[in-house]
Amino acid sequence: MKLTMWSMLRRSIAHRRARSLSALVALTVSAGVATALLTLYADLDAKLHHEFRNFGANVVVTGATGASLPLDSVARVQAAAGADATVAGFGYAVATTDRGTEVVVAGTDFSAIKRLDSWWSVDAWPVAGEADAALLGQRAANFVADEHAVKLVYAGKTVTLHGVGRLRTGGDEDSRIYMPMAAFTAWTGARVSVVEVQVPGGAAKVEAAIARLKTALPGLQVAPVRQLVEGESRIVDRTHALMYAAVLLIALTVGVSVLATLSASVLERRRDFALMKALGGSQRQLMGLFLLEALVLSLGGVAAGYVVGSGLAWAISEGNFGTATLPRVGVLPLVLLLNLLVAVLAAILPVRVLRGLQPAALLKGE
Amino acid sequence: MFFRLLLESFRRQRRRKLLAGVAILLGTTAVTAMLALATTIGDRIHKELAVYGANIVVYPKADLLDVKIGGMNVKPATGGAYLHETDLEKLKTIFWANNITGLSPELAFDAPLAGHGEATSVPVLGVWFQHAFSDALTTGAIALHPWWKVSGSWPTAANQAVAGAGLARRLNLHVGDQISLGSAGTAVTVTGIASTGDAYDAKLLMPVEAAQGLAGLPNDISRMDVSARTKPEDAFARKDPDSLPAAQREIWYCRPYANSIAYQIREAIPGAQAEQVRRVEQSEGTVLERISGLMWLISAAALLAAGFAVSAAMATAILERRAEIGLMRSLGASRGGIAMLFYTETGLLAVLAGGCGYVIGSGLAAFLGARIFAGDGPVVLSTVLNPVLLPVVVGLAVLVAVAGSTPSIRTALRMDPTAILRADA
């Protein structure tokens, strides 16, 4: 039976199962924590930007001083802004209620608003087919005689709308009455005058979308809702930086602890080291053996840790953001590097310490 | 004898203690920093989210209907109801007064303008700029609209005003211009041009007292924006408090939902209607929840990592000292006595290293907070150390250190002393 490096390695790991296992566990924990944190970190921006979609439109397209926009504006805006952008067109007119109060009436597409302005609190949404269905803002509803038969007059033309429910937003919408676009145009003759767009993603994507919109719709004013775009960028950037700091700190803690554990276990094998030296092993051979052992264990640790860490990241993401974070292969090289570094340091440092000691003294028991 | 052993152990075995001490130090630093950040992240993000505007709006109950398109009043309402500025003092007495982080009352009216050619009136908005509402709170329109930028300066005296960029373009106004407002021709100096990016661009902003004087409406305000720190809305928050039984109503009232703060504002200010601005509040709550949830989860991860680090280091440290245990046992020490000694050492080390870790971790959290959330104001030294964290972190450190060293101590105590003494080098 030949005494090769591999057979020594195999036996070393197999015979000291408890120690090998604890080293493996340590490396698995460090790889797992690193994987989980890095996976979450890589996905953070996307997840946060997704949350900010709830704030509604961040780009507004208007004509010159409130003039109506060309007929196919909404479709063109959607095409230019991109398939993942949410677009809704609005037309406004000032009508008079049967109580003599002036009220702003808005024509719109209810299905688009449902996606764009998800914070609207509505008793019931109008069904697609109803031509005269209307939503009454809660303040406007107080100035209407009968909510189910809302009589409005615009430029001499009367229309009777069927109020499906009240709308509560705490904003300007509460003072308006919303009706389907087709009926609005038929009654007032006014078309879409404002198109609101929600472009997902950070400031860069919004800028790009605005540039595309300006090229596609010359002559129209395209403006970002400045505070939304700036605010979103700032918050995402800051959370990003915070998480980066957290990852560094935790990686450092775990790394140092694994280093401590592994190097201590190597130091414990002083007598093996002394014996091998006494039997004629060279410094390089011994260093090589310890190094190899550390590498094998760390590879095993990374493999197990990657699985555990990805699972942990998935669970945290599900629990916190409600959407899954899929395992990222790109994280693996970084985790491998980290673990290998730690393992190599853990193997080399103690060996250098032991180098100075005399084998005879060690074997004698000093 | 016990104390001498303890003391000598710390004096002579510094290297061994160092490794375990460093592990505990790093662990407690990480945990303290993460916890300190996680507890303050809520406030910080709320401040950041202030860019989205106020989350509660207050207006007179009997108000006429706003006729606004794109934020512009198309047919300005004449007359209408107003709230009283002096009633705002009552906000200091509501249950959730300390959660109110900003107030911005406004008085909107059209003032006649003389000497500017075709333009005969100007939409004026009387606001607070930097109003000391209470000892702790200086607030106003600037605080509630942090995205406003002004070239020039904000008004500091009654006869000064800032023109929105759109208005300035329309009337060809520049910084330092004088305009004549009101029926009495009051001279007002334009001290700045504000770029607001929203409906305020077309307005002339001036101090509310001056506006009230010009409009002939002393002590009146037409609406108010309120920014409050709220708890994200859940199913319970949406209930109508008047329909709840007394005990439930107490609970609803005592939770800082936007709905309950609005309810308390309605109670405090006569004639006022208050409600949450859903666009801001609904989303703000979710974003805050997600981000602070993430921070807490990362803190938990830090806790686990630190716990693992400390217990691994302790296990290793004790393992190295098996010979000592063997020697002490062969000299006649009881198992309990030895265990006591080692646990006390561990505890002491944990307290010392943990205390240092707490200080370093708090400093780190303050540093990171200042760097990342720059512009929040200078770091107040007294807030750097969170006293609640100290016992928590040190207690955890002691617990984990003791738990980590237990298996090694038990194994060592179980072994035959002679075996230990002979086998170990």
mmCIF file of C-alpha atoms in Angstrom, chain B residues 12-139:
data_model
loop_
_atom_site.group_PDB
_atom_site.id
_atom_site.type_symbol
_atom_site.label_atom_id
_atom_site.label_comp_id
_atom_site.label_asym_id
_atom_site.label_seq_id
_atom_site.Cartn_x
_atom_site.Cartn_y
_atom_site.Cartn_z
ATOM 1 C CA ARG B 12 -0.732 34.725 32.245
ATOM 2 C CA GLN B 13 -2.815 33.333 29.450
ATOM 3 C CA ARG B 14 -3.343 36.484 27.499
ATOM 4 C CA ARG B 15 -2.754 34.985 24.052
ATOM 5 C CA ARG B 16 -5.347 32.285 24.493
ATOM 6 C CA LYS B 17 -7.849 34.718 25.905
ATOM 7 C CA LEU B 18 -7.123 37.100 23.054
ATOM 8 C CA LEU B 19 -8.527 34.847 20.376
ATOM 9 C CA ALA B 20 -11.748 34.191 22.229
ATOM 10 C CA GLY B 21 -11.896 37.850 23.239
ATOM 11 C CA VAL B 22 -11.508 39.016 19.659
ATOM 12 C CA ALA B 23 -14.268 36.679 18.536
ATOM 13 C CA ILE B 24 -16.596 38.028 21.214
ATOM 14 C CA LEU B 25 -15.582 41.600 20.378
ATOM 15 C CA LEU B 26 -16.300 41.179 16.680
ATOM 16 C CA GLY B 27 -19.519 39.367 17.356
ATOM 17 C CA THR B 28 -20.880 41.996 19.723
ATOM 18 C CA THR B 29 -19.714 44.810 17.435
ATOM 19 C CA ALA B 30 -21.614 43.312 14.519
ATOM 20 C CA VAL B 31 -24.735 42.664 16.582
ATOM 21 C CA THR B 32 -24.722 46.102 18.235
ATOM 22 C CA ALA B 33 -24.191 47.900 14.925
ATOM 23 C CA MET B 34 -26.957 45.954 13.221
ATOM 24 C CA LEU B 35 -29.420 46.371 16.065
ATOM 25 C CA ALA B 36 -28.655 50.074 16.436
ATOM 26 C CA LEU B 37 -29.219 50.559 12.722
ATOM 27 C CA ALA B 38 -32.360 48.437 12.656
ATOM 28 C CA THR B 39 -33.978 50.381 15.502
ATOM 29 C CA THR B 40 -33.305 53.761 13.896
ATOM 30 C CA ILE B 41 -33.964 52.787 10.290
ATOM 31 C CA GLY B 42 -37.674 53.405 10.714
ATOM 32 C CA ASP B 43 -37.165 57.065 11.586
ATOM 33 C CA ARG B 44 -34.523 57.582 8.916
ATOM 34 C CA ILE B 45 -36.581 56.103 6.119
ATOM 35 C CA HIS B 46 -39.619 58.065 7.268
ATOM 36 C CA LYS B 47 -37.542 61.237 6.875
ATOM 37 C CA GLU B 48 -36.481 60.110 3.416
ATOM 38 C CA LEU B 49 -40.058 59.302 2.500
ATOM 39 C CA ALA B 50 -40.971 62.868 3.422
ATOM 40 C CA VAL B 51 -40.070 63.667 -0.182
ATOM 41 C CA TYR B 52 -43.333 62.103 -1.197
ATOM 42 C CA GLY B 53 -45.215 64.747 0.686
ATOM 43 C CA ALA B 54 -47.407 64.832 3.733
ATOM 44 C CA ASN B 55 -49.439 61.763 4.584
ATOM 45 C CA ILE B 56 -52.402 63.501 6.230
ATOM 46 C CA VAL B 57 -54.440 66.408 4.874
ATOM 47 C CA VAL B 58 -56.680 68.689 6.956
ATOM 48 C CA TYR B 59 -59.346 70.937 5.452
ATOM 49 C CA PRO B 60 -62.526 72.656 6.641
ATOM 50 C CA LYS B 61 -65.504 70.327 6.805
ATOM 51 C CA ALA B 62 -67.876 72.859 5.315
ATOM 52 C CA ASP B 63 -65.550 73.727 2.447
ATOM 53 C CA LEU B 64 -66.852 74.254 -1.055
ATOM 54 C CA LEU B 65 -65.818 71.830 -3.750
ATOM 55 C CA ASP B 66 -62.324 72.339 -5.162
ATOM 56 C CA VAL B 67 -62.364 72.837 -8.906
ATOM 57 C CA LYS B 68 -58.782 71.849 -9.648
ATOM 58 C CA ILE B 69 -57.191 70.423 -12.747
ATOM 59 C CA GLY B 70 -53.526 69.506 -12.456
ATOM 60 C CA GLY B 71 -53.356 71.260 -9.105
ATOM 61 C CA MET B 72 -54.524 74.554 -10.609
ATOM 62 C CA ASN B 73 -57.747 76.043 -9.368
ATOM 63 C CA VAL B 74 -59.738 76.546 -12.542
ATOM 64 C CA LYS B 75 -62.563 78.513 -10.994
ATOM 65 C CA PRO B 76 -61.371 79.944 -7.703
ATOM 66 C CA ALA B 77 -63.977 79.510 -5.003
ATOM 67 C CA THR B 78 -65.135 82.715 -3.395
ATOM 68 C CA GLY B 79 -65.944 82.623 0.264
ATOM 69 C CA GLY B 80 -65.808 79.135 1.598
ATOM 70 C CA ALA B 81 -64.940 77.953 5.038
ATOM 71 C CA TYR B 82 -61.644 78.381 6.827
ATOM 72 C CA LEU B 83 -59.849 76.855 9.778
ATOM 73 C CA HIS B 84 -58.298 78.995 12.472
ATOM 74 C CA GLU B 85 -54.541 79.178 12.784
ATOM 75 C CA THR B 86 -54.761 79.538 16.555
ATOM 76 C CA ASP B 87 -56.623 76.206 16.750
ATOM 77 C CA LEU B 88 -53.464 74.486 15.552
ATOM 78 C CA GLU B 89 -52.066 74.809 19.063
ATOM 79 C CA LYS B 90 -54.560 72.123 20.057
ATOM 80 C CA LEU B 91 -52.538 69.632 18.024
ATOM 81 C CA LYS B 92 -49.977 69.647 20.801
ATOM 82 C CA THR B 93 -52.526 68.021 23.082
ATOM 83 C CA ILE B 94 -53.602 65.039 20.988
ATOM 84 C CA PHE B 95 -52.512 61.557 22.002
ATOM 85 C CA TRP B 96 -50.114 61.145 19.104
ATOM 86 C CA ALA B 97 -48.758 64.699 19.221
ATOM 87 C CA ASN B 98 -45.174 63.410 19.306
ATOM 88 C CA ASN B 99 -45.651 61.486 16.097
ATOM 89 C CA ILE B 100 -46.357 64.651 14.145
ATOM 90 C CA THR B 101 -43.102 65.462 12.378
ATOM 91 C CA GLY B 102 -44.279 68.370 10.240
ATOM 92 C CA LEU B 103 -47.106 70.815 9.664
ATOM 93 C CA SER B 104 -47.727 73.147 6.760
ATOM 94 C CA PRO B 105 -50.868 75.266 6.870
ATOM 95 C CA GLU B 106 -51.792 77.300 3.782
ATOM 96 C CA LEU B 107 -54.024 80.205 2.952
ATOM 97 C CA ALA B 108 -54.874 80.388 -0.736
ATOM 98 C CA PHE B 109 -56.450 83.394 -2.415
ATOM 99 C CA ASP B 110 -56.103 85.600 -5.466
ATOM 100 C CA ALA B 111 -54.607 88.993 -4.795
ATOM 101 C CA PRO B 112 -55.126 91.892 -7.177
ATOM 102 C CA LEU B 113 -51.906 92.913 -8.845
ATOM 103 C CA ALA B 114 -51.103 96.393 -10.067
ATOM 104 C CA GLY B 115 -48.673 97.510 -12.724
ATOM 105 C CA HIS B 116 -47.888 94.262 -14.526
ATOM 106 C CA GLY B 117 -49.700 94.805 -17.776
ATOM 107 C CA GLU B 118 -52.262 92.122 -18.592
ATOM 108 C CA ALA B 119 -51.933 90.168 -15.378
ATOM 109 C CA THR B 120 -54.393 91.634 -12.919
ATOM 110 C CA SER B 121 -54.286 89.036 -10.187
ATOM 111 C CA VAL B 122 -51.814 86.670 -8.688
ATOM 112 C CA PRO B 123 -52.554 83.352 -6.920
ATOM 113 C CA VAL B 124 -51.047 83.868 -3.464
ATOM 114 C CA LEU B 125 -50.332 81.162 -0.947
ATOM 115 C CA GLY B 126 -49.632 82.150 2.667
ATOM 116 C CA VAL B 127 -47.481 79.503 4.326
ATOM 117 C CA TRP B 128 -45.176 78.918 7.260
ATOM 118 C CA PHE B 129 -41.560 78.904 6.138
ATOM 119 C CA GLN B 130 -39.568 78.082 9.259
ATOM 120 C CA HIS B 131 -42.121 78.266 12.007
ATOM 121 C CA ALA B 132 -41.250 77.249 15.550
ATOM 122 C CA PHE B 133 -44.378 75.267 16.324
ATOM 123 C CA SER B 134 -43.079 73.917 19.591
ATOM 124 C CA ASP B 135 -39.754 73.530 21.391
ATOM 125 C CA ALA B 136 -38.997 70.375 19.494
ATOM 126 C CA LEU B 137 -40.525 71.161 16.138
ATOM 127 C CA THR B 138 -39.611 73.875 13.647
ATOM 128 C CA THR B 139 -41.614 73.178 10.587
#
